[in-house]
Short mmCIF file of C-alpha atoms and ligand atoms in Angstrom, two decimals:
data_model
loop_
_atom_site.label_atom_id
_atom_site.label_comp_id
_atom_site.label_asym_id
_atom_site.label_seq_id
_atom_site.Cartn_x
_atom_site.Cartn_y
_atom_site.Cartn_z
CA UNK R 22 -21.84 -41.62 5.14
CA UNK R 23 -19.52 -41.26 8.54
CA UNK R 24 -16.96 -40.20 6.06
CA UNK R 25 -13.77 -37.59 6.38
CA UNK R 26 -14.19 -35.08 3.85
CA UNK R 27 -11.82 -33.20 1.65
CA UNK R 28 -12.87 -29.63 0.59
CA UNK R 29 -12.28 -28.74 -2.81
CA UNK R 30 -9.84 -25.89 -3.85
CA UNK R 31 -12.81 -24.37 -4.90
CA UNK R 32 -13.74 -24.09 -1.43
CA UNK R 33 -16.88 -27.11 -2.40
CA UNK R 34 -16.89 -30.11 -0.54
CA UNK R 35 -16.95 -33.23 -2.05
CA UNK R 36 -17.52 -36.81 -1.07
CA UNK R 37 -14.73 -39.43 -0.98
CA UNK R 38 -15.16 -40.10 -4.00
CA UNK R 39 -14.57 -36.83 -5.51
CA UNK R 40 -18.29 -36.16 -6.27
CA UNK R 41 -19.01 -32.37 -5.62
CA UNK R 42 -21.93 -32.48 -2.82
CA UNK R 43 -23.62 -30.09 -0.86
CA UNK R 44 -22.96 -29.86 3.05
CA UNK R 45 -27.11 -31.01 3.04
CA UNK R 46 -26.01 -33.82 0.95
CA UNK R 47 -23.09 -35.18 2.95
CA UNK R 48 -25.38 -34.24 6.46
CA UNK R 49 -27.77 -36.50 4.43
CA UNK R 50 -25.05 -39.12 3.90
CA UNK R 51 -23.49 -39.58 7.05
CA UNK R 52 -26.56 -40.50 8.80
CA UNK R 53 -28.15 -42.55 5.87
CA UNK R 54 -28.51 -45.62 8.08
CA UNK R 55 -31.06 -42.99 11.11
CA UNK R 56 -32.77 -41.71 7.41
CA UNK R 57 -33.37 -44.87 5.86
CA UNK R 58 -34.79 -46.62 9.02
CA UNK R 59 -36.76 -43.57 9.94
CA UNK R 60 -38.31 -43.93 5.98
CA UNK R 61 -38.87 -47.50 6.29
CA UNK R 62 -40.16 -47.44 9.81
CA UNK R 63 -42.62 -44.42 8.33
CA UNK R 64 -43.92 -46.38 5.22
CA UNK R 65 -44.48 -49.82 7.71
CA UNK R 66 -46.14 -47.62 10.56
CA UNK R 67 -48.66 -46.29 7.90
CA UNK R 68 -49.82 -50.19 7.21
CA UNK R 69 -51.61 -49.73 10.31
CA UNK R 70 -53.95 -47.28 8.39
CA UNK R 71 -57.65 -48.96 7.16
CA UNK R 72 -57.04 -50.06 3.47
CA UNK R 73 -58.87 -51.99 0.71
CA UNK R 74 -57.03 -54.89 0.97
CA UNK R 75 -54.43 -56.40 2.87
CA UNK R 76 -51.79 -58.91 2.00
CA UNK R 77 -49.40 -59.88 4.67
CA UNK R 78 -46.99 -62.42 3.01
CA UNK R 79 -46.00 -59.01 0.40
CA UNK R 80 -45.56 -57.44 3.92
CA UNK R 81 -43.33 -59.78 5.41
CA UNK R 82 -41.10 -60.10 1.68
CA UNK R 83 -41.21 -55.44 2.09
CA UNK R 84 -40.07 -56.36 5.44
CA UNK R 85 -36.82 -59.07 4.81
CA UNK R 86 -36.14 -56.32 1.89
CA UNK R 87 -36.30 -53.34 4.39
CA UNK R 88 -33.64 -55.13 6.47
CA UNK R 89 -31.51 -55.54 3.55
CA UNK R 90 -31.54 -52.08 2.77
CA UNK R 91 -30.35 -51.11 6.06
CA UNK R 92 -27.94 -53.46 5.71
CA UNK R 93 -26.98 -51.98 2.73
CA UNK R 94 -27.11 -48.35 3.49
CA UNK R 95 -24.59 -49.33 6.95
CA UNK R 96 -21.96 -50.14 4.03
CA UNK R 97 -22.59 -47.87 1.72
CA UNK R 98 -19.06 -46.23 2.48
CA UNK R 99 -17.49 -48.83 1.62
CA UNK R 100 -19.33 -49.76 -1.48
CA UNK R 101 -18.63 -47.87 -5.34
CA UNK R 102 -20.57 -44.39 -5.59
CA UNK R 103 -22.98 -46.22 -7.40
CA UNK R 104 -24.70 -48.02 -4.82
CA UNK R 105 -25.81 -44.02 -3.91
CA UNK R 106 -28.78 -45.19 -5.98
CA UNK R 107 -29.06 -48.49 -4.46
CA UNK R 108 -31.09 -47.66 -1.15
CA UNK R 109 -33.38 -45.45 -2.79
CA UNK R 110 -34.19 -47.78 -5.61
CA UNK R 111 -34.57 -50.41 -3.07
CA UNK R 112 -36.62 -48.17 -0.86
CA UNK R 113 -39.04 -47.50 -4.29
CA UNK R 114 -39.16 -51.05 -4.81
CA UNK R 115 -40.40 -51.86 -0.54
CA UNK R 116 -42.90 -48.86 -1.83
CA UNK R 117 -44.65 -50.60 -4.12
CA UNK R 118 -44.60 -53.94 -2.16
CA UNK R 119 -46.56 -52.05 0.30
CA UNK R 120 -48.53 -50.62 -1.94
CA UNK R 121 -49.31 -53.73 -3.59
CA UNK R 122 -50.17 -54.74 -0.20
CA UNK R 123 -52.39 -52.34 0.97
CA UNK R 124 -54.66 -52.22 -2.17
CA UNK R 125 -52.51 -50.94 -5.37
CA UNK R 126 -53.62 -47.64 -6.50
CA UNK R 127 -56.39 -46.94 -3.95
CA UNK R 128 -53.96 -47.02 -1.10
CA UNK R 129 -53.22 -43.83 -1.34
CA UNK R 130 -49.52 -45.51 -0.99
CA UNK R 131 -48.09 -43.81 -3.99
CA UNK R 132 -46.94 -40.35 -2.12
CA UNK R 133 -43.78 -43.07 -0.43
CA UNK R 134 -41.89 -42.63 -3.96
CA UNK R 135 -41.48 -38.95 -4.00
CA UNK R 136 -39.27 -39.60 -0.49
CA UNK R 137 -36.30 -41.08 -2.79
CA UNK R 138 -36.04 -39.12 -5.54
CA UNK R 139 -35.99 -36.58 -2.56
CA UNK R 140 -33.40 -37.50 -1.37
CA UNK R 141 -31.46 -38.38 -4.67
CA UNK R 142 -32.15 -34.49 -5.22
CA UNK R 143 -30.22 -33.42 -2.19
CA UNK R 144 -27.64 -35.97 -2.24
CA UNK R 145 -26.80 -37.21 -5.84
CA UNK R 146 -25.89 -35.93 -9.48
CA UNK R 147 -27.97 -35.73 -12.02
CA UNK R 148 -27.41 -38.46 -13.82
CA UNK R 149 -27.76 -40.26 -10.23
CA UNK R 150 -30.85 -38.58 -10.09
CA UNK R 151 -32.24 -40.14 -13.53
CA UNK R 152 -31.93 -43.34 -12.62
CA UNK R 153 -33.85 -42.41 -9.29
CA UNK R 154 -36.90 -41.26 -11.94
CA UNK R 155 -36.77 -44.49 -14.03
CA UNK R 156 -37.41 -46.53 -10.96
CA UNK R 157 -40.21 -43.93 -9.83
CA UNK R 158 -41.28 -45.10 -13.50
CA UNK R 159 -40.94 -48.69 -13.34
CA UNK R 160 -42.73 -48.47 -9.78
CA UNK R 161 -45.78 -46.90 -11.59
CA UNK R 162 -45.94 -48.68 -14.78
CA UNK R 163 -44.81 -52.51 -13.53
CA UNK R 164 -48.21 -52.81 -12.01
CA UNK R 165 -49.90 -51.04 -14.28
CA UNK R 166 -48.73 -53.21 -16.87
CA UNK R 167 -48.22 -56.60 -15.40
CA UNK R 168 -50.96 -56.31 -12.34
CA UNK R 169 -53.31 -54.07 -14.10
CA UNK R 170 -57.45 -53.36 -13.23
CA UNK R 171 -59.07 -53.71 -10.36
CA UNK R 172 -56.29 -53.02 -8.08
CA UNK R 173 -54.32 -50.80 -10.78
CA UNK R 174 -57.10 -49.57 -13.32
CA UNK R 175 -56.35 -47.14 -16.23
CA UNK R 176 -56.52 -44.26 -14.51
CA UNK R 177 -53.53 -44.69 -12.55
CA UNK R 178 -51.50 -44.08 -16.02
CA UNK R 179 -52.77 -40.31 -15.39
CA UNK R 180 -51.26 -40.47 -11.50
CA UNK R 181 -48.47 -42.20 -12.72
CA UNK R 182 -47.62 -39.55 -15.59
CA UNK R 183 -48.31 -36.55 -13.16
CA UNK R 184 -46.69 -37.90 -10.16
CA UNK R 185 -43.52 -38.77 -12.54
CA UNK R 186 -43.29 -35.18 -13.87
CA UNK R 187 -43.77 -33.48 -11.10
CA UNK R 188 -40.83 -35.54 -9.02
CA UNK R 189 -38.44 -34.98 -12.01
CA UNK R 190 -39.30 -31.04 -11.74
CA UNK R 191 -39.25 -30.93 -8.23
CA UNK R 192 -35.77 -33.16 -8.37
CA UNK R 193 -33.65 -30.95 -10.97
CA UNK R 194 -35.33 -27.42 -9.15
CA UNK R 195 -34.16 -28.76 -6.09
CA UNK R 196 -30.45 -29.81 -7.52
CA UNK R 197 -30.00 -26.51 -9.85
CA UNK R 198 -31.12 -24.40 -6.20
CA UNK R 199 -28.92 -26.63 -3.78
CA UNK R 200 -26.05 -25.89 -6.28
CA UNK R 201 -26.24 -21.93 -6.39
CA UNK R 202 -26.61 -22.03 -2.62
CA UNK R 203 -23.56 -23.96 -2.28
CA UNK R 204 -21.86 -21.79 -4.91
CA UNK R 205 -22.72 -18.59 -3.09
CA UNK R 206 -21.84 -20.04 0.32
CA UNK R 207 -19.11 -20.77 -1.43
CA UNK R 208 -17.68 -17.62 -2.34
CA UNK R 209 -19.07 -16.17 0.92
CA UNK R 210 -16.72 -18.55 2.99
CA UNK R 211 -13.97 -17.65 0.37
CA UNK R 212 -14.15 -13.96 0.71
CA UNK R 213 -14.18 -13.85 4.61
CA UNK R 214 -11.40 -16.63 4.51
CA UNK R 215 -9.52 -13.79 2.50
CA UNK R 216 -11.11 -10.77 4.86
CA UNK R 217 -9.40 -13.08 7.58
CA UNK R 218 -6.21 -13.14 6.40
CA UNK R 219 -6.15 -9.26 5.88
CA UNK R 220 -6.68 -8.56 9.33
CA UNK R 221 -4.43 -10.63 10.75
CA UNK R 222 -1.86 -9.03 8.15
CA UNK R 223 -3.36 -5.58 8.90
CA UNK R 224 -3.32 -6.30 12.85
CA UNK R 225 0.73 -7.82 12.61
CA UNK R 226 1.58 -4.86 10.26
CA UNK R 227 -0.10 -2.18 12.83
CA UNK R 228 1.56 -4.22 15.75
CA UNK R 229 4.77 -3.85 14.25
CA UNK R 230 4.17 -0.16 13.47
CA UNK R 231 3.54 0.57 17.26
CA UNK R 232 6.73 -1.01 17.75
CA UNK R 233 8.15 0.94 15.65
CA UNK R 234 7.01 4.09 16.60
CA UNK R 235 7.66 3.55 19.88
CA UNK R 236 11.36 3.06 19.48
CA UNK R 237 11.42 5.99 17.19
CA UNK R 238 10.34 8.18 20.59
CA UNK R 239 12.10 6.39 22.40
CA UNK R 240 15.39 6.92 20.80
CA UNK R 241 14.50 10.99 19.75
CA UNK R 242 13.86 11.19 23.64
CA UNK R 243 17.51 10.06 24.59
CA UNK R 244 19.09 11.58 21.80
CA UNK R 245 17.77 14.91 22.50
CA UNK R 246 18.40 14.53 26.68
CA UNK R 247 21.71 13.29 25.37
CA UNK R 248 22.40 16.33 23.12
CA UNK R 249 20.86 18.94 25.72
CA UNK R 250 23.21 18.47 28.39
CA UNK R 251 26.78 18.81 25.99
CA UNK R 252 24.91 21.70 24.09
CA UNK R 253 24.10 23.57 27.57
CA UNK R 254 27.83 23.29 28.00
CA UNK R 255 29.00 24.24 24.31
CA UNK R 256 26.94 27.78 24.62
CA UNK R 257 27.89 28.54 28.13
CA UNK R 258 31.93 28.25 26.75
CA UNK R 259 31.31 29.86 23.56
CA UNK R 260 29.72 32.95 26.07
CA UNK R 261 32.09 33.25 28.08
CA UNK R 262 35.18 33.78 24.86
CA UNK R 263 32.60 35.96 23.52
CA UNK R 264 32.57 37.78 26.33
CA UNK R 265 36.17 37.47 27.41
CA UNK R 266 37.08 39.91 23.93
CA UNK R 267 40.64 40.81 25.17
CA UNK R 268 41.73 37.60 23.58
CA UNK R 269 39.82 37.64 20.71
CA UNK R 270 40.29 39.51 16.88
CA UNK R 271 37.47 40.97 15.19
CA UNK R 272 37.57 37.78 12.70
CA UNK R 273 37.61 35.24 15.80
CA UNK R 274 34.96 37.13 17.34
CA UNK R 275 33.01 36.41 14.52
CA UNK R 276 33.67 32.74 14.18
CA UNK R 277 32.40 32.61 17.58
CA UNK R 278 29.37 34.55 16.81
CA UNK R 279 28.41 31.30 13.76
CA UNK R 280 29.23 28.77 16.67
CA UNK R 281 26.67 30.27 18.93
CA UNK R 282 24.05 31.01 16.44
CA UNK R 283 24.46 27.27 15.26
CA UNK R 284 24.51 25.92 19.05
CA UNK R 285 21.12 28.21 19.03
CA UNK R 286 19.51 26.13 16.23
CA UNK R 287 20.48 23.57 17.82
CA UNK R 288 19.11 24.00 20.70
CA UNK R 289 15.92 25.07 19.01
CA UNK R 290 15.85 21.49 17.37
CA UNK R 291 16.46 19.56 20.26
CA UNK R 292 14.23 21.49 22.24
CA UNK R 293 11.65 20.64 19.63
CA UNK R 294 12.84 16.84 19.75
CA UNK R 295 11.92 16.92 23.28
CA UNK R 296 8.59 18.48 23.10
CA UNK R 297 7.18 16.24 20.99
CA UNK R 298 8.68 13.23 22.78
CA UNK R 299 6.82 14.27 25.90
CA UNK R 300 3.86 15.12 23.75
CA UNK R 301 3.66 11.27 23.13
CA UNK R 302 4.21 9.91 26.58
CA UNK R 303 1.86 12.76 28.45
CA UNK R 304 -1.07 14.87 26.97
CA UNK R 305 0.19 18.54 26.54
CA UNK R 306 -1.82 20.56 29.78
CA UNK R 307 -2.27 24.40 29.52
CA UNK R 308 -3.24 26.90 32.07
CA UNK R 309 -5.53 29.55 30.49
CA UNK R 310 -5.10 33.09 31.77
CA UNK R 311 -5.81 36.36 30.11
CA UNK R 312 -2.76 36.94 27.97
CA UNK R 313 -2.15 40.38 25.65
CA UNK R 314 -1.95 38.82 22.15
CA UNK R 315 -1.02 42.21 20.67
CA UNK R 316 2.47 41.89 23.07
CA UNK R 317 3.48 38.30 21.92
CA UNK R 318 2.63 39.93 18.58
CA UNK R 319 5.39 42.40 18.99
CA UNK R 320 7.61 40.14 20.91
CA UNK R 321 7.52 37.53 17.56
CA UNK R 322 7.95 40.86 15.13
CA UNK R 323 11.35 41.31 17.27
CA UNK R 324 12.61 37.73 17.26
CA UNK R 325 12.07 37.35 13.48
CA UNK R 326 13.43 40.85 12.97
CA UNK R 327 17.37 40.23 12.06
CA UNK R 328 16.25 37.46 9.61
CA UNK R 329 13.78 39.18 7.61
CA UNK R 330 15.99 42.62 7.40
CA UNK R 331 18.97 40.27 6.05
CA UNK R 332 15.89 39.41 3.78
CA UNK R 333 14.68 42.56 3.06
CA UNK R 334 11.18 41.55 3.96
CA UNK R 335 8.27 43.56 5.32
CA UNK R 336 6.63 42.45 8.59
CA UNK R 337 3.52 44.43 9.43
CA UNK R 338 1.69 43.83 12.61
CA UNK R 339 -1.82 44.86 12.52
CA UNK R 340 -3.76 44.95 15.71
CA UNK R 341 -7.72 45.75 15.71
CA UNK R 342 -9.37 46.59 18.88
CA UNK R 343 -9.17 44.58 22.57
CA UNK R 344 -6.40 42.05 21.83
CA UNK R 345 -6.73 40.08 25.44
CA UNK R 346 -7.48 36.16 25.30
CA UNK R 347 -7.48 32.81 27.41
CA UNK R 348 -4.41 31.11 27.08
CA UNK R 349 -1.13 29.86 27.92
CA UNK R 350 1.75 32.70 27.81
CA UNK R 351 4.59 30.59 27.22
CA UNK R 352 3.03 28.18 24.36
CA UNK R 353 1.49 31.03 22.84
CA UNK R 354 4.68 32.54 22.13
CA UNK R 355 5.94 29.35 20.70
CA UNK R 356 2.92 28.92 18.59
CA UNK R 357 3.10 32.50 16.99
CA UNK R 358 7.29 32.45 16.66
CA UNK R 359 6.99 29.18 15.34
CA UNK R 360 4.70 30.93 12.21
CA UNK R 361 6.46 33.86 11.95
CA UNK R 362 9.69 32.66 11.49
CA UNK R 363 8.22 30.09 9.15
CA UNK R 364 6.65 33.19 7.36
CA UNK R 365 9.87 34.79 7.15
CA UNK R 366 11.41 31.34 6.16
CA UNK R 367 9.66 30.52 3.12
CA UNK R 368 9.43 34.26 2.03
CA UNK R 369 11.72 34.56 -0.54
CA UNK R 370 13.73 38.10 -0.09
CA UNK R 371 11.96 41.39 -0.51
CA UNK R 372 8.95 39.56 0.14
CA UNK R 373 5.78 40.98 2.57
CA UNK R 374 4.57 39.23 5.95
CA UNK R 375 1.92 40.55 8.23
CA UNK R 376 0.52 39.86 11.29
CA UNK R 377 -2.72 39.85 12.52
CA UNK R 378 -5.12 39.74 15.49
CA UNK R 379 -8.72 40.99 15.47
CA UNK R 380 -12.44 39.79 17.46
CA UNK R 381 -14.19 37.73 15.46
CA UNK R 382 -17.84 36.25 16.52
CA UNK R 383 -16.75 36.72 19.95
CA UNK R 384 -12.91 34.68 19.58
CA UNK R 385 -9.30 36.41 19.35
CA UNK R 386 -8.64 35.59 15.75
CA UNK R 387 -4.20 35.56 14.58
CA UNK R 388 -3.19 35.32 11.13
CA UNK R 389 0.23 35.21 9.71
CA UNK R 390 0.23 35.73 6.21
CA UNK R 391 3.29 35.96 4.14
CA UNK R 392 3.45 36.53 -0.05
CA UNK R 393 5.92 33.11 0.00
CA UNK R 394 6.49 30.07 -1.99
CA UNK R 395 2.85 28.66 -0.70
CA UNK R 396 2.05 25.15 -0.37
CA UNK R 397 0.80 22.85 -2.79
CA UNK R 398 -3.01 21.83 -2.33
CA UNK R 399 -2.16 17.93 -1.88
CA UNK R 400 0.58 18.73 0.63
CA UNK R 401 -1.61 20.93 3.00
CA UNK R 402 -3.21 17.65 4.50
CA UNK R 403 0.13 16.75 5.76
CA UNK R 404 2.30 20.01 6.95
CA UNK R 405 1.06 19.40 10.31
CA UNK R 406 2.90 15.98 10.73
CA UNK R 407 5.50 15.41 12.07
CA UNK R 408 8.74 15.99 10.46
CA UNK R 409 6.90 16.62 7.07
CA UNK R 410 8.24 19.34 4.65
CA UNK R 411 7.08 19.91 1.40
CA UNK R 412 9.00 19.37 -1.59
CA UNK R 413 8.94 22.84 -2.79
CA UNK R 414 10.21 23.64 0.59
CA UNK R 415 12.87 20.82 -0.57
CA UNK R 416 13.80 21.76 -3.48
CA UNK R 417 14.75 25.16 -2.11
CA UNK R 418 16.91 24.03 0.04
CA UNK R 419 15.33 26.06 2.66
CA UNK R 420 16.39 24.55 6.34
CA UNK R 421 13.95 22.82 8.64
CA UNK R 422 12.78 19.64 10.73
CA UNK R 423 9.33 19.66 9.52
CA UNK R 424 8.08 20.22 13.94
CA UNK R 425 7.15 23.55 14.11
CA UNK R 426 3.72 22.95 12.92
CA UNK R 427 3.54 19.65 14.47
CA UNK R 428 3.95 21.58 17.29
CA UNK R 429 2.31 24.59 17.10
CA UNK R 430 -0.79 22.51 16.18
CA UNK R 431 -1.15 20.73 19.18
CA UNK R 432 -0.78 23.91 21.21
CA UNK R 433 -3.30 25.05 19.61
CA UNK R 434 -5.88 22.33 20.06
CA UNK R 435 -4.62 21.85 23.99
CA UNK R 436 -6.37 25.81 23.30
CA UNK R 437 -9.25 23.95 21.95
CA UNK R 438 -8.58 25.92 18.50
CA UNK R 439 -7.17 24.23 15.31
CA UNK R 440 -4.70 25.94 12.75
CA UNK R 441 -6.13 26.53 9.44
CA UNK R 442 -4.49 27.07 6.21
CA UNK R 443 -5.29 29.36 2.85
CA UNK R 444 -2.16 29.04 0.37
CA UNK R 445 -1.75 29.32 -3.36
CA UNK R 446 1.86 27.95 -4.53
CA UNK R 447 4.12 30.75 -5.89
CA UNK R 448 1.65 33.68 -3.87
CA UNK R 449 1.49 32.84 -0.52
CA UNK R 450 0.20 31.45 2.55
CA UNK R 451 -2.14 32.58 5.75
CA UNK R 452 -1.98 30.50 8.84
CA UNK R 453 -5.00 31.34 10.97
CA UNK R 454 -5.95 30.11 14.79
CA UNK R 455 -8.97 31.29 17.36
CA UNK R 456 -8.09 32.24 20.98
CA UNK R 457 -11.05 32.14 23.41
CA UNK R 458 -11.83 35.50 24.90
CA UNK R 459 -11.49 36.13 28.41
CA UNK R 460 -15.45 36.97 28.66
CA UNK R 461 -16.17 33.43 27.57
CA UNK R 462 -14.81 31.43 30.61
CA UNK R 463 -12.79 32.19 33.93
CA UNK R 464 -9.05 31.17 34.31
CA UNK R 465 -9.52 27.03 33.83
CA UNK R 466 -7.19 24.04 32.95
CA UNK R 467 -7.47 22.79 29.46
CA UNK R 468 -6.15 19.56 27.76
CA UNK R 469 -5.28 18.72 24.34
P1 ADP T 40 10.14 23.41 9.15
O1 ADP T 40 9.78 24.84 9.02
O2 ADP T 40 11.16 23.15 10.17
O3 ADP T 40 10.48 22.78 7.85
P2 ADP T 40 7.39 23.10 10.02
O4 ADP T 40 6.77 21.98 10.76
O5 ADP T 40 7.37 24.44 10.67
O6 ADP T 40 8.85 22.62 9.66
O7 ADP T 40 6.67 23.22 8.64
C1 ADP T 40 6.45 22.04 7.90
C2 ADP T 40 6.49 22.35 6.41
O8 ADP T 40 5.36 23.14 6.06
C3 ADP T 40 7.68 23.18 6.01
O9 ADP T 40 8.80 22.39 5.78
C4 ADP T 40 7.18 23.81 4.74
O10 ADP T 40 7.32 22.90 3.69
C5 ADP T 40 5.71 24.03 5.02
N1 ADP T 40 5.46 25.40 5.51
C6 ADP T 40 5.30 25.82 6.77
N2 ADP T 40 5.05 27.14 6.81
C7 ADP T 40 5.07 27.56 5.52
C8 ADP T 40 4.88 28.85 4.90
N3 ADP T 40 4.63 29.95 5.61
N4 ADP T 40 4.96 28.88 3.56
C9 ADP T 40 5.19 27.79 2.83
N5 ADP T 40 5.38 26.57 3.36
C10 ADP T 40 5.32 26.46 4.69
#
């Protein structure tokens, strides 16, 4: 009815007047004055059709009454809600004037009164829709009653009664349906107005984890440069009073030994730091060659050698058969120091580790396994993140950055390999990774 419309904060829209409709209903509405001509124009046009009789002064009166209705369906929007039933009770009542017209009950004219109580079904309430049936019935019985045989014999009481019940079936089916859809539509609109909302939540929370994220590397990447460059320094003094032991007393010599092995971890950590950092801005590139695993093997037993005799820990290194793989020398080592000293780490003292290498299905398979504090079965998922460390490793107070792995992981996949884990808390833990052999390709560039 060319009217702005409020939506309901059930998400339903209703008419100005705070009647719940159905988007058909108010389509219906706001072009009542195209729907109501187009009926009219309809119901004159099929006067044109042969018929028993023909009386043109009830024409002209359906005709003055037509106009009116128009007239009164252009205001409508104006008028109370109850004058929703007006044009279609008016539109009955130009019915049977035609009808009348045309011949009474054998101009086939009767099918016109279904087209309002039509409409009331798509557009009104029920109660609206009532009133629409008791005018279908006063159309049927008026002249049944008052006009009566020839042009309304008794027979059209069984039309009437048929056509009445079938309109009021049709009407509330058509009401009760337009309703659920609505409903449904409804909830529909509801649920992707909340879906909505989520992603733009999700999408601002992600945005402002990039940003995040990105100022974390950002600041690890110039803390570590910053850190390098004083720590370079700090070593290169503390060498040189190490070295310079005329001036020095066994207990000073000492002191100086703690300052260097601290500047070492150090080092190690910033190193780390840096790694990663580059990780993020570049892909890590490796060149493959043929490498002797079973040398890096030995070259890892001797780096974690001081700390696991202060331990009194066991490493074995067992070597089966050709140990030679594709890969890249210098991240190998890192990979395989950064287990084993993790092995020896979390070892607690008199502890075992051992180290292995050995063909399997045509790859260099290395395991580290160590009898140590293990890892609990939810926190395996996440020892490969960055900085993680699990609690047990907390709780111990046993030192770390949670990189290694983060690390040594992505060295191994720029190997196209992946670290796997077997570890039972309290028992131990294997760490195992696949080299390719050098039979299976030539000397080639690979990428994480
Ligand atoms: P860090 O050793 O510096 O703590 P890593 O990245 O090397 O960091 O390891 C991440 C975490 O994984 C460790 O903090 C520890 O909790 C767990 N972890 C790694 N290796 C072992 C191991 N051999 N035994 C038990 N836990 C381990």
């Amino acid at each position: 009815m060319g009217l702005e419309l409020p939506t309901a904060d059930d998400g339903q829209p209703e008419s100005a007047v705070g009647v719940w409709q159905s988007p058909t209903a108010l389509w219906l509405e706001r072009r009542i004055v195209q729907h109501t001509t187009l009926a009219l124009g309809v119901a004159f046009a099929l006067i044109a059709m042969p018929a028993p009789r023909r009386d043109w002064s009830e024409v002209v009166v359906a005709g003055i009454a037509a106009l009116a209705l128009i007239g009164i369906a252009s205001v409508t929007h104006r008028l109370p809600r109850v004058t929703v039933v007006l044009v279609p009770l008016g539109y009955l009542a130009v019915a049977a004037l035609l009808r009348d017209s045309a011949g009474g009950s054998l101009s086939g004219f009767g099918g016109l009164y279904l087209l309002p109580i039509l409409w009331l079904s798509l557009c009104a309430t029920a109660p609206e829709l009532v009133i629409g049936l008791f005018g279908l019935v006063a159309a049927q019985l008026v002249p049944l009653l008052v006009i009566g045989s020839p042009h309304y014999p008794s027979s059209g009481w069984r039309s009437a009664f048929v056509q009445v019940s079938v309109a009021a079936i049709a009407g509330f089916t058509i009401q009760r349906l337009t309703r659920m859809t609505v409903a449904s539509a409804a909830e529909s609109g509801a649920r992707a107005r909340e879906l909505e909302q989520a992603t733009v939540q999700l999408s601002e929370q992600n945005r402002r984890l990039v940003e995040l994220d990105q100022l974390k590397d950002n600041v690890v990447a110039l803390v570590s440069h910053e850190l390098r460059t004083p720590l370079t320094s700090i070593i290169g003094y503390l060498e040189m009073v190490r070295d310079d032991d005329r001036a020095l007393s066994p207990a000073q010599t000492g002191y100086i030994e703690i300052a260097m092995r601290n500047a070492d971890r150090l080092t190690i950590v910033v190193n780390d730091l840096l790694f990663l950092a580059r990780l993020e801005s570049s892909e890590l590139t490796v060149t493959l060659r043929p490498v002797d695993v079973s040398l890096l093997l030995a070259d890892a037993l001797e780096a974690a050698k001081p700390t696991a005799e202060a331990k009194q820990i066991v490493v074995a290194v067992d070597v089966a058969g050709p140990c030679v793989c594709l890969g890249d020398r210098e991240r190998l080592v890192q990979l395989i120091e950064n287990l084993v000293s993790n092995a020896v780490k979390f070892t607690p003292p008199g502890g075992q580790v051992r180290i292995s290498a050995a063909e399997v299905d045509g790859l260099l398979e290395v395991a580290v396994g160590d009898t140590g504090i293990g890892i609990e079965p939810a926190e395996i998922a996440h020892i490969f993140s960055r900085f993680y460390r699990t609690s047990s490793a907390m709780d111990d107070g046993i030192p770390g950055t949670g990189l290694g792995l983060a690390i040594a992981q992505s060295i191994a996949k720029a190997h196209g390999s992946v670290i796997g884990v077997e570890s039972i808390p309290g028992t131990g833990t294997t760490f195992r990774f696949s080299l390719p052999s050098p039979s299976r390709g030539q000397q080639l560039e690979s990428r994480a």
